[in-house]
Structure formats: C-alpha cells, structure tokens
Coordinates of C-alpha atoms in Angstrom, one line a residue:
X252 CA 157.4 -5.6 104.0
X253 CA 157.1 -9.0 105.2
X254 CA 153.7 -11.0 104.9
X255 CA 154.8 -13.0 108.0
X256 CA 151.9 -13.1 110.6
X257 CA 153.2 -10.5 113.2
X258 CA 153.0 -10.7 117.0
X259 CA 150.3 -7.5 116.4
X260 CA 148.2 -10.2 114.5
X261 CA 148.6 -13.0 116.9
X262 CA 147.2 -10.5 119.8
X263 CA 144.5 -8.1 118.1
X264 CA 144.0 -8.6 114.5
X265 CA 140.9 -10.3 112.9
X266 CA 140.7 -13.9 112.7
X267 CA 140.1 -13.3 109.1
X268 CA 143.1 -14.1 106.7
X269 CA 144.4 -11.4 104.5
X270 CA 144.6 -13.4 101.4
X271 CA 141.9 -15.7 99.5
X272 CA 141.7 -19.1 101.1
X273 CA 141.5 -22.5 99.7
X274 CA 138.3 -24.4 100.6
X275 CA 138.2 -28.2 100.5
X276 CA 134.9 -30.4 100.0
X277 CA 134.4 -31.4 103.6
X278 CA 131.8 -29.8 105.3
X279 CA 131.3 -30.8 108.9
X280 CA 128.3 -30.8 111.1
X281 CA 128.5 -29.6 114.8
X282 CA 129.6 -32.4 117.0
X283 CA 126.5 -34.0 118.6
X284 CA 128.0 -34.2 122.0
X285 CA 131.1 -33.1 124.0
X286 CA 133.0 -36.1 123.5
X287 CA 132.6 -36.2 119.9
X288 CA 133.4 -32.6 119.8
X289 CA 136.5 -33.3 121.7
X290 CA 137.4 -35.9 119.5
X291 CA 137.4 -33.6 116.6
X292 CA 139.5 -31.0 118.1
X293 CA 142.0 -33.7 119.5
X294 CA 142.3 -34.9 116.1
X295 CA 142.8 -31.0 114.5
X296 CA 145.4 -30.3 116.8
X297 CA 147.5 -33.7 115.9
X298 CA 146.8 -32.6 112.2
X299 CA 148.2 -28.8 112.9
X300 CA 151.1 -30.1 114.8
X301 CA 152.0 -32.4 112.0
X302 CA 151.7 -29.7 109.2
X303 CA 154.3 -27.6 111.5
X304 CA 156.9 -29.8 112.6
X305 CA 158.9 -27.6 114.1
X306 CA 156.4 -26.6 116.9
X307 CA 157.7 -28.3 120.1
X308 CA 154.1 -28.1 122.2
X309 CA 150.7 -27.2 121.9
X310 CA 148.3 -27.0 125.1
X311 CA 144.7 -26.7 124.5
X312 CA 141.6 -26.1 126.7
X313 CA 138.2 -26.8 125.5
X314 CA 134.8 -25.7 127.1
X315 CA 131.5 -26.6 126.2
X316 CA 128.2 -26.2 128.5
X317 CA 130.1 -24.9 131.8
X318 CA 132.4 -28.3 131.6
X319 CA 135.9 -28.6 130.6
X320 CA 135.8 -31.2 127.7
X321 CA 139.3 -31.4 126.7
X322 CA 142.4 -30.5 128.5
X323 CA 145.5 -31.7 126.9
X324 CA 149.0 -31.1 126.2
X325 CA 150.8 -32.1 123.0
X326 CA 154.3 -32.4 122.0
X327 CA 157.6 -31.8 124.5
X328 CA 158.4 -29.1 126.8
X329 CA 161.9 -28.7 124.9
X330 CA 163.2 -30.1 121.9
X331 CA 164.4 -33.4 122.5
X332 CA 162.8 -33.2 126.2
X333 CA 159.9 -34.7 128.0
X334 CA 156.3 -34.2 127.3
X335 CA 154.1 -31.7 128.1
X336 CA 150.8 -32.5 129.6
X337 CA 147.6 -30.7 130.9
X338 CA 149.5 -29.2 133.8
X339 CA 152.4 -28.0 132.0
X340 CA 152.7 -24.4 132.3
X341 CA 152.8 -21.7 129.7
X342 CA 153.1 -17.9 129.6
X343 CA 150.4 -16.7 128.1
X344 CA 151.1 -12.8 128.0
X345 CA 148.2 -10.5 127.0
X346 CA 145.7 -13.2 127.8
X347 CA 146.2 -11.5 131.4
X348 CA 144.4 -8.6 130.3
X349 CA 141.0 -9.6 130.8
X350 CA 142.2 -10.7 133.9
X351 CA 143.1 -7.5 135.4
X352 CA 139.7 -6.0 133.5
X353 CA 138.0 -8.5 135.8
X354 CA 139.8 -7.2 139.0
X355 CA 138.6 -3.9 137.9
X356 CA 135.0 -5.1 137.5
X357 CA 135.0 -6.8 141.1
X358 CA 136.2 -3.5 142.4
X359 CA 133.2 -1.5 140.5
X360 CA 130.6 -4.0 142.1
X361 CA 132.0 -3.1 145.4
X362 CA 131.8 0.7 144.7
X363 CA 135.3 1.2 144.9
X364 CA 136.2 2.0 141.1
X365 CA 134.2 3.3 138.3
X366 CA 134.5 2.6 134.5
X367 CA 133.9 6.0 133.3
X368 CA 135.4 8.0 136.4
X369 CA 138.9 9.9 135.6
X370 CA 142.3 7.7 136.5
X371 CA 143.3 10.8 138.7
X372 CA 140.4 10.0 141.2
X373 CA 142.5 6.9 142.0
X374 CA 146.0 7.8 140.9
X375 CA 146.3 11.5 141.5
X376 CA 149.6 11.8 139.8
X377 CA 148.7 10.3 137.0
X378 CA 149.6 12.5 133.8
X379 CA 150.2 12.4 130.0
X380 CA 152.5 14.2 127.7
X381 CA 149.4 16.1 126.3
X382 CA 148.6 17.6 129.9
X383 CA 144.9 18.6 128.7
X384 CA 144.4 14.7 128.7
X385 CA 145.2 14.5 132.4
X386 CA 141.7 14.9 134.0
X387 CA 139.8 13.2 131.2
X388 CA 141.0 10.0 130.6
X389 CA 139.3 7.5 132.4
X390 CA 139.7 3.8 133.9
X391 CA 137.8 2.4 130.6
X392 CA 140.0 4.5 128.4
X393 CA 143.3 2.7 130.4
X394 CA 141.9 -0.6 129.0
X395 CA 140.3 -0.1 125.8
X396 CA 143.7 1.2 123.6
X397 CA 142.0 4.5 122.6
X398 CA 143.9 7.4 124.3
X399 CA 146.2 8.0 121.3
X400 CA 149.4 6.0 121.9
X401 CA 150.8 4.7 118.8
X402 CA 151.2 0.9 119.0
X403 CA 153.6 -0.4 121.7
X404 CA 154.4 2.9 122.8
X405 CA 156.7 2.7 125.8
X406 CA 157.0 -1.1 125.5
X407 CA 161.1 -0.6 125.9
X408 CA 160.2 0.2 129.5
X409 CA 159.9 -3.6 130.0
X410 CA 160.3 -5.3 126.8
X411 CA 163.1 -6.9 126.6
X412 CA 163.4 -7.9 130.0
X413 CA 164.4 -4.4 132.2
X414 CA 165.5 -3.8 135.7
X415 CA 162.8 -1.2 136.3
X416 CA 160.4 -1.3 139.0
X417 CA 156.6 -0.6 138.4
X418 CA 157.0 2.9 140.0
X419 CA 159.8 3.8 137.5
X420 CA 157.3 2.3 134.7
X421 CA 154.6 4.8 136.0
X422 CA 157.2 7.5 136.6
X423 CA 158.0 7.2 132.6
X424 CA 154.4 7.6 131.6
X425 CA 154.4 11.7 131.3
X426 CA 157.2 11.5 128.5
X427 CA 155.8 8.5 126.5
X428 CA 154.4 10.5 123.4
X429 CA 151.1 10.6 122.0
X430 CA 150.6 10.7 118.3
X431 CA 146.9 10.4 117.7
X432 CA 143.7 12.0 118.8
X433 CA 142.0 10.8 122.0
X434 CA 139.4 8.0 121.5
X435 CA 139.5 8.3 117.7
X436 CA 141.8 5.5 116.7
X437 CA 142.9 2.1 118.0
X438 CA 146.6 1.3 119.1
X439 CA 147.4 -1.5 121.2
X440 CA 149.2 -0.3 124.2
X441 CA 150.4 -2.4 126.9
X442 CA 151.6 0.8 129.1
X443 CA 148.2 1.9 130.1
X444 CA 147.4 -1.6 131.5
X445 CA 150.2 -1.2 133.5
X446 CA 148.5 1.9 135.0
X447 CA 145.3 -0.3 135.1
X448 CA 147.1 -2.6 137.6
X449 CA 148.0 0.4 139.6
X450 CA 144.2 1.3 139.9
X451 CA 143.5 -2.0 141.0
X452 CA 146.3 -1.5 143.6
X453 CA 145.0 1.9 144.9
X454 CA 141.6 1.0 145.2
X455 CA 142.1 -2.5 146.9
X456 CA 145.1 -1.5 149.3
X457 CA 146.8 -4.3 147.9
X458 CA 149.4 -5.0 144.9
X459 CA 147.8 -6.3 141.7
X460 CA 149.2 -9.7 141.7
X461 CA 148.0 -10.4 145.3
X462 CA 144.5 -9.0 144.4
X463 CA 144.0 -11.4 141.3
X464 CA 145.6 -14.2 143.2
X465 CA 143.2 -13.9 146.3
X466 CA 139.9 -12.8 144.4
X467 CA 140.1 -14.2 141.3
X468 CA 142.7 -17.3 141.1
X469 CA 141.9 -18.5 145.0
X470 CA 138.2 -18.2 144.1
X471 CA 138.2 -20.2 140.9
X472 CA 140.3 -23.1 142.3
X473 CA 142.9 -22.0 139.6
X474 CA 145.8 -23.7 142.0
X475 CA 148.5 -23.9 139.4
X476 CA 148.1 -20.6 138.0
X477 CA 150.7 -17.8 138.6
X478 CA 149.8 -13.9 138.4
X479 CA 153.6 -13.6 137.5
X480 CA 155.9 -15.7 135.6
X481 CA 159.0 -15.0 137.9
X482 CA 157.7 -18.0 140.2
X483 CA 157.3 -20.4 137.5
X484 CA 159.4 -23.6 138.0
X485 CA 161.2 -24.7 135.1
X486 CA 160.6 -28.1 135.7
X487 CA 157.1 -27.7 135.2
X488 CA 157.1 -25.1 132.2
X489 CA 157.2 -25.5 128.6
X490 CA 160.5 -23.8 127.7
X491 CA 160.5 -20.9 125.1
X492 CA 161.6 -21.7 121.4
X493 CA 162.4 -19.5 118.4
X494 CA 164.2 -18.7 115.5
X495 CA 167.0 -16.5 116.0
X496 CA 169.0 -16.3 112.6
X497 CA 170.9 -16.3 110.5
X498 CA 170.3 -13.9 108.9
X499 CA 167.8 -12.1 111.1
X500 CA 165.6 -13.0 114.0
X501 CA 162.2 -15.2 113.2
X502 CA 164.7 -16.9 110.3
X503 CA 167.0 -19.8 110.8
X504 CA 166.3 -23.0 112.7
X505 CA 164.0 -23.5 115.7
X506 CA 166.0 -23.6 119.0
X507 CA 165.3 -23.2 122.5
X508 CA 166.1 -19.7 123.4
X509 CA 165.9 -20.0 127.1
X510 CA 165.9 -22.2 130.4
X511 CA 163.1 -21.1 132.0
X512 CA 160.0 -18.7 131.1
X513 CA 161.1 -15.8 133.0
X514 CA 164.7 -15.8 131.5
X515 CA 163.0 -14.2 128.2
X516 CA 160.0 -12.7 129.9
X517 CA 159.8 -11.2 133.2
X518 CA 157.1 -8.8 133.4
X519 CA 156.6 -8.9 137.0
X520 CA 156.5 -4.7 136.8
X521 CA 154.3 -4.8 133.9
X522 CA 152.0 -8.0 135.1
X523 CA 148.8 -6.5 134.7
X524 CA 149.5 -6.3 130.9
X525 CA 150.9 -10.0 130.6
X526 CA 152.3 -11.6 133.4
X527 CA 150.2 -14.7 133.7
X528 CA 151.5 -18.5 133.4
X529 CA 149.0 -21.1 133.2
X530 CA 147.8 -24.3 131.6
X531 CA 144.6 -25.8 130.2
X532 CA 143.3 -27.3 133.3
X533 CA 143.4 -24.0 135.4
X534 CA 142.5 -22.0 132.2
X535 CA 139.2 -23.6 131.4
X536 CA 138.0 -22.6 134.8
X537 CA 138.4 -19.2 133.6
X538 CA 136.6 -19.6 130.3
X539 CA 133.9 -21.2 132.1
X540 CA 133.2 -18.0 134.4
X541 CA 133.5 -15.9 131.4
X542 CA 130.9 -17.8 129.2
X543 CA 128.8 -18.0 132.6
X544 CA 129.3 -14.2 132.9
X545 CA 130.7 -14.4 136.1
X546 CA 128.9 -16.8 138.0
X547 CA 130.4 -19.7 139.8
X548 CA 129.6 -23.4 140.1
X549 CA 128.4 -22.7 143.6
X550 CA 125.9 -20.2 142.8
X551 CA 128.1 -17.3 143.9
X552 CA 129.3 -14.6 141.4
X553 CA 132.9 -13.5 140.7
X554 CA 131.3 -10.2 139.1
X555 CA 128.0 -9.1 138.4
X556 CA 126.2 -10.2 135.2
X557 CA 126.2 -6.0 134.5
X558 CA 130.0 -6.0 134.7
X559 CA 130.3 -9.1 132.3
X560 CA 128.1 -7.3 129.7
X561 CA 130.2 -4.0 130.1
X562 CA 133.5 -5.8 129.6
X563 CA 132.1 -7.3 126.0
X564 CA 130.8 -4.1 125.0
X565 CA 133.0 -2.7 122.1
X566 CA 134.8 0.7 123.0
X567 CA 136.6 1.4 120.0
X568 CA 136.8 0.2 116.2
X569 CA 139.5 -1.7 115.2
X570 CA 138.8 -2.6 111.6
X571 CA 135.9 -3.1 109.3
X572 CA 135.1 -4.8 106.2
X573 CA 132.2 -5.2 103.7
X574 CA 132.1 -8.8 105.3
X575 CA 132.3 -12.4 104.5
X576 CA 132.8 -13.5 100.7
X577 CA 133.1 -16.9 99.3
X578 CA 136.9 -16.6 99.1
X579 CA 136.9 -15.1 102.9
X580 CA 133.8 -16.9 104.7
X581 CA 134.9 -15.9 108.1
X582 CA 135.8 -12.1 107.4
X583 CA 134.1 -9.9 109.9
X584 CA 132.0 -6.9 109.3
X585 CA 133.8 -5.3 112.3
X586 CA 136.3 -6.2 114.6
X587 CA 136.2 -3.9 117.7
X588 CA 138.2 -3.8 121.2
X589 CA 136.0 -4.0 124.2
X590 CA 137.5 -4.0 127.8
X591 CA 140.5 -6.4 127.7
X592 CA 138.5 -8.5 125.0
X593 CA 138.6 -8.0 121.1
X594 CA 134.9 -8.4 120.0
X595 CA 134.0 -9.3 116.3
X596 CA 131.5 -11.2 114.3
X597 CA 132.6 -14.5 112.7
X598 CA 130.5 -16.1 110.1
X599 CA 127.6 -14.5 111.7
X600 CA 128.1 -15.1 115.2
X601 CA 129.7 -13.1 118.1
X602 CA 133.2 -14.1 119.1
X603 CA 135.1 -13.0 121.8
X604 CA 138.6 -13.0 121.6
X605 CA 142.4 -11.9 122.8
X606 CA 145.6 -13.4 121.9
X607 CA 149.0 -13.3 123.9
X608 CA 152.7 -13.0 122.4
X609 CA 155.7 -13.4 124.4
X610 CA 159.4 -14.0 123.2
X611 CA 158.8 -18.1 122.4
X612 CA 155.3 -18.1 123.3
X613 CA 151.7 -17.4 121.5
X614 CA 148.6 -18.0 122.9
X615 CA 145.1 -17.1 122.3
X616 CA 141.6 -17.5 124.2
X617 CA 138.2 -17.4 121.9
X618 CA 134.7 -17.5 123.5
X619 CA 131.7 -18.3 121.2
X620 CA 128.7 -17.2 123.9
X621 CA 126.2 -18.5 121.3
X622 CA 127.5 -22.1 121.4
X623 CA 128.2 -21.9 125.3
X624 CA 131.5 -22.8 124.4
X625 CA 135.2 -21.5 124.2
X626 CA 138.7 -22.7 124.2
X627 CA 142.5 -21.8 124.8
X628 CA 145.4 -22.8 122.9
X629 CA 149.1 -22.0 124.3
X630 CA 152.4 -22.9 122.3
X631 CA 156.1 -22.5 123.1
X632 CA 157.2 -21.2 120.0
X633 CA 156.5 -18.4 117.8
X634 CA 154.6 -20.3 114.8
X635 CA 151.9 -17.6 114.0
X636 CA 150.5 -19.4 111.2
X637 CA 150.2 -22.5 113.4
X638 CA 148.3 -20.7 116.1
X639 CA 146.1 -19.1 113.3
X640 CA 145.3 -22.5 112.1
X641 CA 144.3 -23.5 115.5
X642 CA 142.2 -20.3 116.3
X643 CA 140.1 -20.5 113.2
X644 CA 140.3 -24.2 112.7
X645 CA 139.0 -24.8 116.2
X646 CA 136.4 -22.1 116.2
X647 CA 135.1 -23.6 112.9
X648 CA 134.8 -27.3 114.3
X649 CA 132.5 -25.8 117.2
X650 CA 130.4 -23.9 114.8
X651 CA 130.4 -26.9 112.5
X652 CA 131.5 -24.8 109.7
X653 CA 134.6 -26.3 108.6
X654 CA 134.8 -25.7 104.9
X655 CA 138.4 -23.9 104.8
X656 CA 141.8 -25.7 105.3
X657 CA 143.1 -23.4 107.6
X658 CA 146.2 -25.7 108.0
X659 CA 147.2 -25.8 104.7
X660 CA 146.2 -22.3 104.0
X661 CA 148.7 -21.7 107.0
X662 CA 151.6 -23.7 105.6
X663 CA 151.5 -22.0 102.1
X664 CA 151.4 -18.5 103.8
X665 CA 154.2 -19.3 106.1
X666 CA 156.5 -20.5 103.1
X667 CA 155.5 -17.3 101.2
X668 CA 156.5 -15.4 104.2
X669 CA 159.7 -17.0 104.9
X670 CA 160.8 -16.2 101.1
X671 CA 159.9 -12.6 101.7
X672 CA 161.8 -12.4 104.7
X673 CA 164.8 -14.2 103.3
X674 CA 164.7 -11.9 100.6
X675 CA 164.4 -8.8 102.9
X676 CA 167.4 -9.7 104.6
X677 CA 169.6 -10.0 101.6
X678 CA 168.5 -6.5 100.7
X679 CA 169.3 -4.9 103.9
X680 CA 173.0 -6.8 104.0
X681 CA 173.3 -5.6 100.0
X682 CA 172.2 -1.9 100.9
X683 CA 175.2 -2.0 103.9
X684 CA 177.6 -3.6 101.3
X685 CA 177.0 -0.7 99.1
X686 CA 176.6 2.0 101.7
X687 CA 178.5 5.4 101.8
X688 CA 181.0 5.8 104.9
X689 CA 180.0 7.8 107.9
X690 CA 180.6 11.2 107.7
X691 CA 183.0 11.6 111.0
X692 CA 185.3 9.0 112.5
X693 CA 183.1 6.5 114.6
X694 CA 184.7 7.8 117.7
X695 CA 182.8 10.8 117.1
X696 CA 179.4 9.0 117.8
X697 CA 180.3 7.7 121.2
X698 CA 178.9 9.6 124.2
X699 CA 175.7 9.4 126.5
X700 CA 172.3 9.7 124.5
X701 CA 169.3 10.4 126.3
X702 CA 165.6 9.9 125.2
X703 CA 163.1 11.4 127.9
X704 CA 161.1 8.3 128.5
X705 CA 163.5 5.6 127.9
X706 CA 166.4 7.3 129.7
X707 CA 170.0 6.8 128.8
X708 CA 171.7 4.7 125.9
X709 CA 175.5 4.6 125.9
X710 CA 177.9 4.2 123.1
X711 CA 181.6 3.8 124.0
X712 CA 184.7 3.8 121.9
X713 CA 186.1 0.2 122.3
X714 CA 189.5 0.3 120.5
X715 CA 188.5 0.1 116.7
X716 CA 184.9 -0.3 117.1
X717 CA 181.7 1.3 119.0
X718 CA 179.8 -0.6 121.8
X719 CA 176.1 0.5 122.1
X720 CA 174.2 -0.5 125.4
X721 CA 170.6 0.3 126.7
X722 CA 171.1 1.5 130.4
X723 CA 168.2 -0.1 131.6
X724 CA 167.8 -3.6 129.3
X725 CA 170.8 -5.6 129.7
X726 CA 170.0 -8.1 126.7
X727 CA 170.1 -4.8 124.5
X728 CA 173.9 -4.3 124.0
X729 CA 176.5 -4.9 121.2
X730 CA 179.0 -3.3 118.8
X731 CA 177.8 -0.6 116.3
X732 CA 179.1 -1.0 112.5
X733 CA 178.7 1.4 109.6
X734 CA 175.6 0.8 107.5
X735 CA 175.1 3.9 105.2
X736 CA 176.2 7.3 105.9
X737 CA 175.6 8.2 109.4
X738 CA 173.4 5.4 110.0
X739 CA 175.1 2.9 111.8
X740 CA 173.5 -0.7 112.7
X741 CA 174.0 -3.3 115.8
X742 CA 174.7 -6.7 115.9
X743 CA 173.5 -7.4 119.5
X744 CA 175.7 -10.2 121.3
X745 CA 172.1 -11.7 122.5
X746 CA 171.0 -12.9 119.0
X747 CA 167.5 -13.2 120.7
X748 CA 166.9 -9.7 120.5
X749 CA 166.1 -7.5 117.4
X750 CA 168.9 -5.6 115.9
X751 CA 168.6 -1.5 115.2
X752 CA 169.6 1.1 113.0
X753 CA 170.7 4.3 114.7
X754 CA 170.7 7.5 112.2
X755 CA 172.8 10.5 113.7
X756 CA 172.0 14.1 113.1
X757 CA 175.0 15.9 112.4
X758 CA 175.5 19.6 112.8
X759 CA 178.8 21.4 112.2
X760 CA 180.8 18.5 112.3
X761 CA 179.3 17.3 115.5
X762 CA 176.5 14.6 116.1
X763 CA 173.6 16.2 118.2
X764 CA 170.8 14.2 118.0
X765 CA 169.6 10.4 116.9
X766 CA 166.6 8.3 115.8
X767 CA 166.3 4.4 115.7
X768 CA 164.1 1.7 114.0
X769 CA 164.3 -2.0 113.7
X770 CA 166.5 -3.6 111.2
X771 CA 163.9 -6.5 110.4
X772 CA 160.5 -5.6 108.9
X773 CA 159.6 -8.7 110.8
X774 CA 160.8 -7.1 114.1
X775 CA 158.0 -7.4 117.1
X776 CA 156.2 -4.0 117.6
X777 CA 157.2 -3.9 121.2
X778 CA 160.8 -2.9 119.9
X779 CA 159.5 0.4 119.6
X780 CA 162.7 1.6 118.6
X781 CA 161.0 4.3 116.4
X782 CA 159.6 6.2 119.5
X783 CA 163.1 6.8 120.8
X784 CA 164.4 10.6 120.1
X785 CA 167.7 10.6 121.4
X786 CA 169.9 13.6 122.1
X787 CA 173.6 14.2 123.4
X788 CA 174.0 14.2 126.9

C-alpha cells in the first residue's frame, strides 16, 4: 500500500502524522493580538503554497474572539487563470455534515426531533439490510458513523456523479450490506447523512436544502454560500484540479479536471452529506457561531447551548494511542466522532474538526474552543500533504506551539508516497504482462450483471473488445481487457475516474458471478467497488 495521504485521512483521521516528525528550533509564542495572529497565518499559508508549487489556490478563514481576523484567497481559480479572492467559491464536501447536524439541533430545540428517537419515528419506511436494526437505529446513530456499514458503503449511489434521485438513494439503503456490529466500530458513512437530511425534511416539511438556506444561511447572513453545488457560477468558483496519470490517478501532472464544480461534484441528491459551496467570508460566520455555542451577534440563538454541547459530545471512538511523544508532540490520546464533528485532544487541548474531500477539492474546519479560535482552509486540488500542513501548522500557530515543521514534513512524505505509488503502478502493469489468459473467450463475459443495491452493470461485446458501463454512473464506462485469468481490468475513457478489476466466478464453463475492486492502491474509498456482488441477469 502507498503511504499517500488519502481522502479518508483528509476527512476523518487524527491530525497526528504517521511517522516521526522533524522538529526545528523556532518555538513561537502565541500572538499578542488578532492582527499579529493573522500576519503569522498569512505568512505560513504563503510558505506552504511555495513548498507545493502545483497547488493552484488556497483560501483561509481565521476567527478569534468572535471576529474574522483573516479571510483571504491565494493563488488562481485555474492554472494560468484569474486570481482567487475571499469571495471565490469552493466545494467543501463533508464540512456540510456539521450543518446538517445543526439543522437537526434546531428541530430538536423546537421539539420536532429527538436525537435518541428511532429514525422510523420520522421516516416510517426506513429499513436496513439487518432487519433487527430497523427499530433500533436513532437519529444520533445516523450522524455518528456507528451503525456498522463499511467505510464509504453505498457511495457509488452518488459518487462519481450519478443520475439517481434522493428517493432512489433512500430506496437502495435496505440492500447496502452492513458488515460490522451495531455501535461498536467507527466506519465513515456518507449514506446515513443522506438519511439524516431526509429526517430534516420530514420533520420540517421542507427539503433539506430549503431548511438550511432559510433557517441557517439566511440567519447568519451567509449570502454567498450555496447548499447545493449545482447552483455555483463557474465564473465565481475555483475550478477543480488533480492528477489523472499516467500511469494511475493521483499521479502525473497537475491539471484542471473540470470547468465547473458540478462537472466533477454533483451531490445534489446527497446534499446533506456534502453539498455545500462557500468562501472564507461566509464560512467565518459559521465558525463564529460554532465557537459561540449557537449564539448570534444580536443576542438571539441559532440553537441552544445544550444542543451545542451535544454536538461536541463523542459518540464513537475512532482511534486511540499512548499520547504525545517527543517525536509526535501532537499525537492524540483519543480521536472520536461526535455529531457531525471529530473531537480529539491535541497538545493537551480539545480540538473540534472536520474535513471535506471532493474530486479536485480538499478542505477542513478546525475549532479550538479553549482559545476561542477557529479556522478553515479550502483548496482546489487534491494535495493531501499540503492540507495536512495547513491544518496542523495553523493549529500550532494559534496555540503558540510551532515546534514542528509541518511544511517540510509534508514535502518529505509526499515524495515518499509518490515513489511508492509509481512503484505500485509498475507492479500492476508487470502482473498484467505476465498474466494468464482468461479461461473463456471474452465474449462469454458479456451480459447484464446486477448488484442488489447498485443495480445494473452492462458488459457489451464490441467487435474484438468488451465494453463495461455502469448503468447509473455515466462516467464509469470503457473497454475491458485481460489482466490475469478470469480477472479483467477497465480503462475508463474518463481518466478522472478510478479503474477497476472485475473477477468472474466460472462454473461449468459459464460466468455466474463477479466481484470488483479498484486497480490503484491509492483509490478513493468512495469507489466502493469491493462492496458489489454481481450476478448475471
């Protein structure tokens, strides 16, 4: 496996690094005032971007004492294009989850929802692959990643861009496998946040996006933020960038991978899990109300302090360790998931955080309640070690404990990860070159193959090649070629997507079943090909 920082790490892992970190002899005292703090963060962001020169843009919001002290854009909307500013829009993906939880908190304050009430109270048709859980799963469970679904289970219903409606996603839930025990183990699950959005809709009488617009964005004066990316004006947006090979995704040159946000990231049907588009000016208002425990500047409240405390209360353990060491001064004793937020200790203080990852975008929000401070970073590329440097480095600046050179460490780990990824790609190609031929003519594998929760995947015989296409995911189509025995591999025509292996089970000379997995060890977890169990129709 590569040591590349994955989207999983960008979203939900501890801030602590996986390897010993270099220290440097420039301890730094906390800034004496907000202006000095802003200057330190500004200089750090510029230094980070200089170390990762392929990064097109970064945008940062910094809040201290209830005030935005830095809202700034750096770099360009697209390679060779116009500069970003503090109003440029970025997709922030799973940072949306905290907003969905805030919507639920508002409804709880109004007596319309309860955290620990069964989901079926609000969605009577809600059911799961394990029927014994149908009446047990609560609203809190939906937003805590603890029901027992595997990592990213069901994401292929909406990732990559799908033509499914929200109702169709909900109808598929009973067929998505549950692989672990209820409330025992943490597995990041976007699918249940879609269900949480439907609880908001059922309890409020309006769609999730309308509720968060009228009850949250309008009240906070977040006039430039959009609940759904489909309304984002490309002329006002940072455009997505990534590496699409050769030889594999996340390798090769940095390039623009879309001319709009929605071209690569249309989660309108799954908006409650990751629909938001925003900028530093607006997101600073969200950070401020979080730090104020729901209080607004005019003295009114978005939600009660009791609800604020509940949203920061841990619900499931993500990971634990022996705590900080001289080499890892920031390592958490415990990293947990609360309600739309990750909660952990960081250098002896409480940190509340969440990340967001979409094709061409990585972002994060960090709250440090003990310092009455918080910040966000938005980027329009997939440089995970850059965002790691921003997250940890800015946190250390706020705490006055900048004794680790996160920038240099990120550059080092990126180089190591790139080398391992290139080696993995070469190994994949070598295995194909030495692979055994299929046991049957390629045409024998043609047909319609069906998975209970995804639906149909069609393999067509086209002259001398096979062509595979996912029925509900337009970008997932392309030729199939022999790999090793009855395992074939794709070469999707849209190189922004992750290729897959499909392995057929053959009985009595007939293919009867098939499983899939991603070709690349760096593949994003939302390509949950491995969860598909295909049978021939």
